[in-house]
Coordinates of C-alpha atoms in Angstrom, one line a residue:
M100 CA 4.8 -34.4 -13.4
R101 CA 2.5 -32.1 -15.4
V102 CA 4.0 -30.5 -18.6
P103 CA 4.0 -26.7 -18.7
I104 CA 1.0 -26.3 -20.9
F105 CA -1.1 -28.4 -18.6
N106 CA 0.2 -26.5 -15.6
D107 CA -1.1 -23.3 -17.2
L108 CA -4.5 -24.9 -18.0
Y109 CA -4.7 -26.3 -14.4
D110 CA -3.9 -22.9 -13.0
A111 CA -6.4 -21.2 -15.2
G112 CA -9.1 -23.6 -14.1
S113 CA -8.2 -23.1 -10.4
R114 CA -8.5 -19.3 -10.9
L115 CA -12.0 -19.8 -12.6
L116 CA -13.3 -21.8 -9.6
G117 CA -11.7 -19.2 -7.2
R118 CA -13.5 -16.3 -8.9
A119 CA -16.8 -18.2 -8.9
G120 CA -16.4 -18.7 -5.2
D121 CA -15.6 -15.0 -4.7
L122 CA -19.0 -14.1 -6.4
V123 CA -20.9 -16.5 -4.3
S124 CA -19.3 -15.7 -0.9
G125 CA -18.8 -11.9 -1.4
G126 CA -22.0 -11.1 -3.2
I127 CA -22.5 -9.4 -6.5
L128 CA -22.7 -5.9 -4.9
E129 CA -19.2 -6.2 -3.4
Q130 CA -16.0 -5.7 -5.2
D131 CA -12.7 -7.5 -4.4
V132 CA -9.3 -6.1 -5.2
R133 CA -6.0 -8.0 -4.6
L134 CA -3.1 -5.8 -3.8
G135 CA 0.3 -7.2 -4.1
V136 CA 2.7 -5.7 -1.6
T137 CA 5.9 -6.8 -3.2
G138 CA 9.5 -5.9 -2.6
L139 CA 12.9 -7.2 -1.6
R140 CA 14.0 -8.0 1.9
R141 CA 14.3 -5.0 4.4
A142 CA 12.1 -2.8 2.2
G143 CA 9.5 -2.5 4.9
K144 CA 6.6 -4.6 3.6
T145 CA 5.3 -5.7 7.1
V146 CA 5.4 -2.1 8.4
F147 CA 3.6 -0.9 5.3
V148 CA 0.8 -3.4 5.6
T149 CA 0.4 -2.7 9.3
S150 CA 0.3 1.1 8.8
L151 CA -2.1 0.7 5.8
V152 CA -4.5 -1.3 7.8
D153 CA -4.3 1.0 10.9
N154 CA -4.9 4.1 8.8
L155 CA -7.8 2.6 6.8
L156 CA -9.5 1.5 10.1
K157 CA -9.1 4.9 11.7
A158 CA -9.2 7.1 8.6
G159 CA -7.8 10.2 10.4
R160 CA -4.6 10.8 8.4
L161 CA -5.8 10.3 4.8
P162 CA -6.4 13.8 3.3
F163 CA -5.2 12.8 -0.1
L164 CA -7.4 9.7 -0.4
D165 CA -10.4 11.2 -2.3
V166 CA -13.1 8.9 -0.8
V167 CA -12.1 10.2 2.7
S168 CA -11.5 13.9 1.8
S169 CA -14.9 14.1 0.0
G170 CA -16.8 12.7 2.9
R171 CA -18.0 9.5 1.1
F172 CA -16.0 7.1 3.3
Q173 CA -18.1 5.4 6.0
A174 CA -15.9 2.9 7.8
S175 CA -13.6 -0.1 7.5
R176 CA -13.4 -3.3 9.3
L177 CA -11.3 -6.5 9.3
R178 CA -13.0 -9.5 7.8
P179 CA -12.3 -13.2 7.7
Q180 CA -9.7 -13.9 5.0
P181 CA -10.9 -15.8 1.9
D182 CA -8.1 -18.4 1.8
A183 CA -8.6 -20.7 4.8
Q184 CA -5.2 -22.4 4.3
V185 CA -3.2 -19.2 4.6
P186 CA -2.2 -17.9 8.1
R187 CA -3.7 -14.6 9.1
F188 CA -1.5 -11.5 9.1
E189 CA -1.4 -10.7 12.8
V190 CA -1.9 -6.9 12.5
E191 CA -2.7 -6.6 16.2
Q192 CA 0.7 -8.1 17.2
R193 CA 2.5 -5.9 14.7
L194 CA 0.8 -2.8 16.1
A195 CA 1.6 -3.9 19.6
E196 CA 5.3 -4.1 18.7
L197 CA 5.2 -0.6 17.3
T198 CA 3.1 1.1 20.0
G199 CA 4.0 -0.8 23.2
P200 CA 6.0 0.5 26.1
A201 CA 9.2 -0.3 24.4
P202 CA 8.4 0.3 20.7
H203 CA 10.4 -1.7 18.1
W204 CA 10.2 -2.6 14.5
P205 CA 8.2 -5.8 13.8
T206 CA 10.1 -9.1 13.5
E207 CA 11.0 -10.2 10.0
T208 CA 8.4 -12.1 8.0
R209 CA 9.2 -15.9 8.2
G210 CA 6.2 -17.2 6.2
I211 CA 3.2 -16.2 4.2
S212 CA 0.2 -14.5 5.8
Q213 CA -2.9 -12.7 4.5
L214 CA -5.5 -10.2 5.7
R215 CA -8.8 -8.9 4.3
L216 CA -10.1 -5.4 5.1
S217 CA -13.5 -4.2 3.9
M218 CA -14.2 -0.5 3.2
R219 CA -17.8 0.8 3.1
Y220 CA -18.3 4.0 1.1
R221 CA -20.8 6.0 -0.9
P222 CA -20.2 5.8 -4.7
N223 CA -19.4 9.1 -6.4
A224 CA -20.9 8.3 -9.8
M225 CA -24.6 9.0 -10.1
L226 CA -25.3 5.7 -11.8
K227 CA -23.6 3.7 -9.1
R228 CA -25.4 5.7 -6.4
T229 CA -28.7 4.9 -8.1
V230 CA -28.0 1.1 -8.3
Q231 CA -26.2 0.9 -5.0
P232 CA -26.3 3.8 -2.5
V233 CA -23.6 2.2 -0.3
A234 CA -20.8 0.0 -1.7
T235 CA -18.1 -2.3 -0.3
L236 CA -14.6 -2.8 -1.4
N237 CA -12.8 -5.9 -0.1
L238 CA -9.1 -5.4 0.0
D239 CA -7.0 -8.5 0.2
I240 CA -3.3 -8.1 1.2
V241 CA -0.6 -10.8 1.3
D242 CA 2.7 -10.6 3.3
Y243 CA 5.6 -12.9 2.7
P244 CA 9.4 -13.1 3.0
G245 CA 11.0 -10.9 0.4
E246 CA 13.4 -13.7 -0.8
W247 CA 10.4 -15.7 -2.0
L248 CA 9.7 -13.1 -4.6
L249 CA 13.0 -13.8 -6.3
D250 CA 12.0 -17.5 -6.9
L251 CA 9.6 -16.4 -9.6
P252 CA 12.2 -15.9 -12.4
L253 CA 13.2 -19.6 -11.9
L254 CA 9.9 -20.6 -13.7
H255 CA 11.5 -19.6 -17.0
Q256 CA 15.0 -20.9 -16.4
S257 CA 16.3 -24.4 -16.9
F258 CA 18.7 -25.9 -14.3
A259 CA 21.6 -25.4 -16.6
E260 CA 20.7 -21.8 -17.3
W261 CA 20.2 -21.0 -13.6
S262 CA 23.4 -22.7 -12.7
A263 CA 25.5 -20.8 -15.2
L264 CA 24.0 -17.4 -14.1
T265 CA 24.4 -18.2 -10.4
L266 CA 28.0 -19.3 -10.7
E267 CA 28.9 -16.3 -12.8
L268 CA 27.4 -14.0 -10.2
A269 CA 29.1 -15.9 -7.3
G270 CA 32.5 -15.4 -9.0
R271 CA 32.2 -11.6 -9.0
A272 CA 33.0 -9.2 -6.2
P273 CA 31.7 -9.0 -3.5
R274 CA 30.2 -12.5 -3.7
D275 CA 33.5 -14.2 -4.7
E276 CA 34.8 -14.0 -1.1
L277 CA 31.5 -15.2 0.3
S278 CA 31.3 -18.2 -2.0
V279 CA 34.9 -19.5 -1.5
S280 CA 33.9 -22.7 0.4
W281 CA 31.1 -23.7 -1.9
R282 CA 33.0 -23.0 -5.1
G283 CA 36.0 -24.9 -3.7
W284 CA 33.7 -27.9 -3.1
L285 CA 32.4 -27.7 -6.7
A286 CA 36.0 -27.9 -8.0
T287 CA 36.4 -31.4 -6.3
I288 CA 33.3 -33.1 -7.6
D289 CA 32.4 -35.0 -10.8
T290 CA 28.9 -34.1 -11.9
A291 CA 28.7 -37.2 -14.1
A292 CA 29.5 -39.5 -11.2
P293 CA 26.7 -41.6 -9.6
A294 CA 24.6 -39.5 -7.3
E295 CA 25.1 -39.9 -3.6
E296 CA 22.7 -38.4 -1.1
E297 CA 25.4 -37.3 1.3
Q298 CA 27.2 -35.5 -1.5
A299 CA 24.0 -33.7 -2.5
R300 CA 23.4 -32.6 1.1
R301 CA 27.0 -31.4 1.4
G302 CA 26.7 -29.2 -1.7
A303 CA 23.3 -27.9 -0.7
A304 CA 24.6 -27.0 2.8
L305 CA 27.6 -25.1 1.5
F306 CA 25.4 -23.3 -1.0
T307 CA 23.0 -22.3 1.7
D308 CA 25.8 -21.0 3.9
Y309 CA 26.9 -18.8 0.9
L310 CA 23.3 -17.5 0.5
H311 CA 23.1 -16.6 4.2
A312 CA 26.5 -14.8 3.9
C313 CA 25.0 -12.8 1.1
R314 CA 22.1 -12.0 3.2
R315 CA 24.2 -10.8 6.1
S316 CA 26.6 -8.8 3.9
D317 CA 27.0 -5.1 4.4
N318 CA 26.6 -4.6 0.7
L319 CA 22.8 -5.2 1.0
L320 CA 22.9 -8.0 -1.6
S321 CA 19.4 -8.6 -2.8
L322 CA 19.6 -11.3 -5.5
I323 CA 19.3 -14.4 -3.3
Q324 CA 17.9 -17.6 -5.0
P325 CA 16.2 -19.9 -4.2
G326 CA 14.4 -17.9 -1.5
R327 CA 13.3 -21.0 0.5
F328 CA 17.0 -21.8 1.2
V329 CA 17.2 -18.9 3.6
E330 CA 13.5 -18.6 4.6
P331 CA 12.3 -22.2 4.4
G332 CA 9.0 -21.7 6.3
D333 CA 7.5 -25.1 6.8
M334 CA 9.9 -26.8 4.4
A335 CA 13.0 -26.9 6.6
N336 CA 15.1 -30.1 5.9
A337 CA 12.9 -31.1 3.0
P338 CA 14.6 -33.0 0.1
L339 CA 13.3 -30.3 -2.2
L340 CA 15.9 -27.9 -0.7
T341 CA 18.8 -30.4 -1.2
F342 CA 20.3 -29.2 -4.5
C343 CA 22.7 -26.5 -5.7
P344 CA 24.0 -25.0 -9.0
L345 CA 26.5 -27.1 -10.8
P346 CA 29.2 -26.1 -13.3
G347 CA 29.6 -27.2 -16.9
E348 CA 27.1 -28.9 -19.3
R349 CA 24.5 -31.5 -18.5
P350 CA 26.2 -34.9 -18.8
R351 CA 24.4 -37.6 -20.7
V352 CA 24.5 -40.0 -17.7
R353 CA 21.5 -41.4 -15.9
G354 CA 21.6 -41.4 -12.2
S355 CA 24.4 -38.8 -12.0
L356 CA 24.8 -36.1 -9.5
W357 CA 23.7 -33.6 -12.1
A358 CA 20.6 -35.5 -12.9
L359 CA 19.7 -35.7 -9.2
M360 CA 20.2 -31.9 -8.7
E361 CA 18.3 -31.1 -11.9
D362 CA 15.3 -33.3 -10.8
R363 CA 15.1 -31.6 -7.4
Y364 CA 15.4 -28.1 -9.0
E365 CA 12.5 -28.9 -11.3
A366 CA 10.5 -30.4 -8.4
Y367 CA 11.2 -27.2 -6.5
K368 CA 9.9 -25.1 -9.4
T369 CA 6.7 -27.2 -9.7
N370 CA 5.8 -27.8 -6.1
V371 CA 7.0 -24.6 -4.5
V372 CA 7.4 -21.7 -7.0
R373 CA 4.6 -22.4 -9.5
R374 CA 2.1 -23.1 -6.7
F375 CA 3.2 -20.0 -4.8
F376 CA 2.8 -17.9 -8.0
A377 CA -0.6 -19.4 -8.9
D378 CA -2.1 -19.1 -5.4
H379 CA -0.9 -15.6 -4.5
F380 CA 0.4 -13.6 -7.5
A381 CA -1.5 -14.7 -10.7
R382 CA -4.7 -13.0 -9.5
L383 CA -3.3 -9.7 -8.5
D384 CA -5.1 -6.5 -9.6
R385 CA -2.7 -3.9 -8.3
Q386 CA 0.9 -3.9 -7.2
I387 CA 3.1 -1.8 -5.0
V388 CA 6.9 -2.5 -5.2
L389 CA 8.7 -1.3 -2.1
I390 CA 12.4 -0.4 -2.5
D391 CA 14.9 0.5 0.1
V392 CA 16.8 3.1 -2.0
L393 CA 18.6 4.6 0.9
G394 CA 19.9 1.2 2.1
A395 CA 21.2 0.6 -1.4
L396 CA 23.0 3.9 -1.4
N397 CA 24.6 3.0 2.0
S398 CA 25.8 -0.3 0.6
G399 CA 27.7 1.2 -2.3
P400 CA 27.9 0.4 -6.1
A401 CA 27.7 -3.3 -5.6
G402 CA 24.6 -3.2 -3.5
M403 CA 22.9 -0.7 -5.9
A404 CA 23.6 -2.8 -9.0
D405 CA 22.5 -6.0 -7.2
M406 CA 19.3 -4.4 -6.2
K407 CA 18.5 -3.1 -9.7
R408 CA 19.1 -6.6 -11.2
A409 CA 17.0 -8.3 -8.5
L410 CA 14.1 -5.9 -9.1
E411 CA 14.2 -6.5 -12.9
L412 CA 14.3 -10.3 -12.5
S413 CA 11.5 -10.3 -9.8
L414 CA 9.1 -8.3 -12.0
E415 CA 9.5 -10.4 -15.2
P416 CA 6.9 -13.1 -14.3
F417 CA 4.1 -10.7 -13.5
R418 CA 1.4 -10.0 -16.1
H419 CA 1.1 -6.2 -16.5
G420 CA -1.3 -4.5 -18.8
S421 CA -4.8 -3.4 -19.3
S422 CA -7.5 -5.8 -18.1
S423 CA -10.1 -7.3 -20.3
W424 CA -13.1 -9.6 -19.8
L425 CA -11.0 -12.6 -20.8
D426 CA -8.8 -12.0 -17.8
W427 CA -11.7 -13.0 -15.6
L428 CA -11.0 -16.6 -16.7
L429 CA -7.3 -16.5 -17.5
G430 CA -6.0 -14.4 -14.7
R431 CA -6.4 -10.7 -14.4
K432 CA -3.5 -8.5 -15.4
I433 CA -2.0 -5.9 -13.1
D434 CA -3.1 -2.6 -14.5
R435 CA -1.5 -0.2 -12.0
V436 CA 2.0 -0.5 -10.5
L437 CA 3.5 1.9 -7.9
F438 CA 7.2 1.9 -7.2
A439 CA 7.8 3.4 -3.8
A440 CA 11.1 4.4 -2.2
T441 CA 10.5 3.6 1.5
K442 CA 11.9 5.2 4.7
A443 CA 11.6 8.7 3.2
D444 CA 11.5 10.0 6.8
H445 CA 15.2 9.2 7.1
V446 CA 16.1 12.3 5.1
A447 CA 14.8 15.9 5.4
S448 CA 11.6 16.6 3.6
H449 CA 13.2 18.9 0.9
Q450 CA 15.1 15.8 -0.3
H451 CA 12.1 13.6 -1.0
N452 CA 11.9 14.8 -4.6
S453 CA 15.6 13.9 -5.1
L454 CA 14.8 10.5 -3.6
R455 CA 12.0 10.0 -6.1
H456 CA 14.2 11.1 -9.0
L457 CA 16.8 8.5 -8.0
L458 CA 14.1 5.9 -7.8
D459 CA 13.0 6.8 -11.3
R460 CA 16.5 6.1 -12.6
L461 CA 16.8 2.9 -10.6
V462 CA 13.5 1.4 -12.1
S463 CA 13.6 3.1 -15.5
D464 CA 13.9 -0.1 -17.5
A465 CA 11.3 -2.0 -15.5
R466 CA 8.9 1.0 -15.7
A467 CA 9.3 1.4 -19.4
G468 CA 8.5 -2.3 -19.9
I469 CA 5.4 -2.2 -17.7
R470 CA 4.1 0.9 -19.5
F471 CA 4.7 -0.8 -22.9
E472 CA 2.3 -3.6 -21.7
G473 CA -0.4 -1.0 -21.0
A474 CA -0.3 -0.6 -17.3
Q475 CA -0.2 2.7 -15.4
V476 CA 3.0 3.3 -13.5
E477 CA 3.9 5.9 -10.8
T478 CA 6.8 6.5 -8.4
M479 CA 6.7 8.0 -5.0
A480 CA 8.9 8.5 -1.9
I481 CA 7.0 7.3 1.1
A482 CA 7.3 6.3 4.8
A483 CA 4.7 3.9 6.0
L484 CA 5.6 5.0 9.6
K485 CA 7.1 8.5 10.1
S486 CA 9.7 8.2 12.8
T487 CA 11.4 11.6 12.4
E488 CA 10.7 15.3 11.8
T489 CA 12.5 17.8 9.7
V490 CA 14.2 20.6 11.6
V491 CA 16.4 23.6 10.6
T492 CA 19.7 24.1 12.5
E493 CA 22.7 26.4 12.0
H494 CA 26.2 25.1 11.3
E495 CA 29.2 27.3 10.7
G496 CA 27.0 30.2 9.7
R497 CA 24.6 28.4 7.4
Q498 CA 21.3 26.8 7.8
L499 CA 20.9 23.0 7.4
R500 CA 17.8 21.0 7.1
C501 CA 18.2 18.0 9.4
V502 CA 16.1 15.2 10.8
R503 CA 15.3 14.7 14.5
G504 CA 14.5 11.2 15.9
V505 CA 15.9 8.4 18.0
P506 CA 18.5 6.5 16.0
L507 CA 18.6 2.7 16.4
G508 CA 20.8 1.8 19.4
R509 CA 20.2 5.1 21.2
D510 CA 17.7 6.2 23.9
R511 CA 17.1 9.8 23.2
P512 CA 16.2 12.1 20.3
T513 CA 19.1 13.3 18.2
V514 CA 19.4 16.0 15.4
L515 CA 21.3 14.6 12.4
F516 CA 22.3 15.9 9.0
P517 CA 21.7 12.8 6.9
G518 CA 23.6 14.1 3.8
E519 CA 22.4 14.9 0.3
I520 CA 20.9 12.4 -2.0
P521 CA 22.7 12.2 -5.3
E522 CA 20.9 13.1 -8.5
D523 CA 21.8 9.7 -10.0
A524 CA 23.0 6.4 -8.9
D525 CA 26.7 7.0 -9.8
F526 CA 29.2 7.0 -7.0
P527 CA 32.2 9.3 -6.8
P528 CA 35.4 7.6 -8.0
G529 CA 37.4 6.0 -5.2
Q530 CA 34.5 6.2 -2.7
E531 CA 32.8 2.9 -2.3
R532 CA 30.4 4.1 0.4
P533 CA 30.1 7.9 0.6
Y534 CA 26.6 7.7 2.1
N535 CA 25.5 6.8 5.6
F536 CA 21.8 7.3 6.0
M537 CA 20.8 6.2 9.5
A538 CA 17.9 4.1 10.7
F539 CA 15.6 5.3 13.5
Q540 CA 13.4 3.7 16.1
P541 CA 9.6 4.0 16.1
P542 CA 8.3 7.1 17.9
A543 CA 7.6 6.5 21.6
D544 CA 4.1 7.9 21.7
L545 CA 2.3 5.9 19.0
A546 CA -0.1 4.4 21.4
R547 CA -1.9 7.7 21.7
E548 CA -2.4 8.0 17.9
A549 CA -6.2 7.7 17.6
R550 CA -6.1 9.0 14.0
G551 CA -3.8 6.3 12.7
L552 CA 0.0 5.8 12.5
P553 CA 1.8 8.9 11.2
H554 CA 3.1 8.4 7.6
I555 CA 4.4 10.2 4.5
R556 CA 2.3 9.9 1.4
L557 CA 0.6 6.6 2.3
D558 CA -2.7 8.2 1.4
Q559 CA -1.4 9.3 -2.0
A560 CA -0.2 5.8 -2.7
M561 CA -3.6 4.4 -1.9
Q562 CA -5.3 7.0 -4.1
F563 CA -3.2 5.9 -7.0
L564 CA -3.7 2.2 -6.3
L565 CA -7.4 2.1 -5.2
G566 CA -8.9 5.5 -6.0
D567 CA -10.8 4.3 -9.1
Y568 CA -12.3 1.4 -7.2
L569 CA -13.7 3.8 -4.6
E570 CA -15.4 6.1 -7.1

């Protein structure tokens, strides 16, 4: 097993070879940008990537993307992805699910996938136009299960630290009721006793059941670690997934149950988490963090607090700050981060500003830390696919701004008043779930959208994240 300093040197060397390959394969006159579409489960990453690609290919709904509005954009096309070992993001299948005869939201991401899209444009700066009349920007996008993102904090936690934090969390409401069986089993074991494979498998199975219960919870619990326990991908039934947190301190006994669990935890970090981070996140240039703020409001105080903690933990391992020439070797820093509250179309348009202000409060600590490191940060309320429209109706003598769309589980358009978004994340005393923002089905006529999928502020998000590359 490599020690951490050699892991870092190995990763840096791998990145150096990767960047050299980029120059050879892509050509000096092409630029590559790696966009990290990150976010927790149910935030809408797959729909975001699908709509982003569709709109960049058709370029008919991007008035706030300067390269398009100024007439300098020529065309986009899909290209073979640079990483041959990573499955392709099947954008055609995702579009078919959204635009078919019975439109529905794409299935949840079960494994990692990637896509490369190249944009051809005329540079804006005179010097660039002189050297290169037409330029190409290669945009690499990665999609992956949201739970995998929450594995990254494990890189900086020992088994004892992770166990203590996980057990403390499992003992607090609403997780305490979900973890009864697993915590009951922990009370019957001796962590210093000789390790038995059957006992390890039993503990891992009960712990996995608890994580799945958290995932199904109405409280929209977001902090679920390790991510591969609920979304194993190609690692189902692997010994690396046969461990769980243990109580108490590390016993000084070789061959104990604690030692076995600790060894597997460290192997998971080395062979799964570190490799995932080095291959897909250490070379990111820009990052968008998608957040289901409305879902957190629906889930109540516990869900809101859990989401805030999960976001803060998931962002810790990323390298944010201004880029320098040394980053070419050691791993580029992320110099622009966009926090985006998704599903803005689920509320009337006049509430989008309130949604953004609530997002500001939710990510205030994370945003301050990223800015301190030197990166630019922005927040927005967006909808990668607009599935409703704002309408005005009268109710008891006063006008209400409502949304009209087809709610999930229904078959015809309905006008709904979704309620008012609070100015902060505090909940009224005695009301655990005062909000009930509904989800909607995709519009039925998307197949005829020749200009690109309808959206809210997707072009503004791209201008912030990619605008300077397209100058």
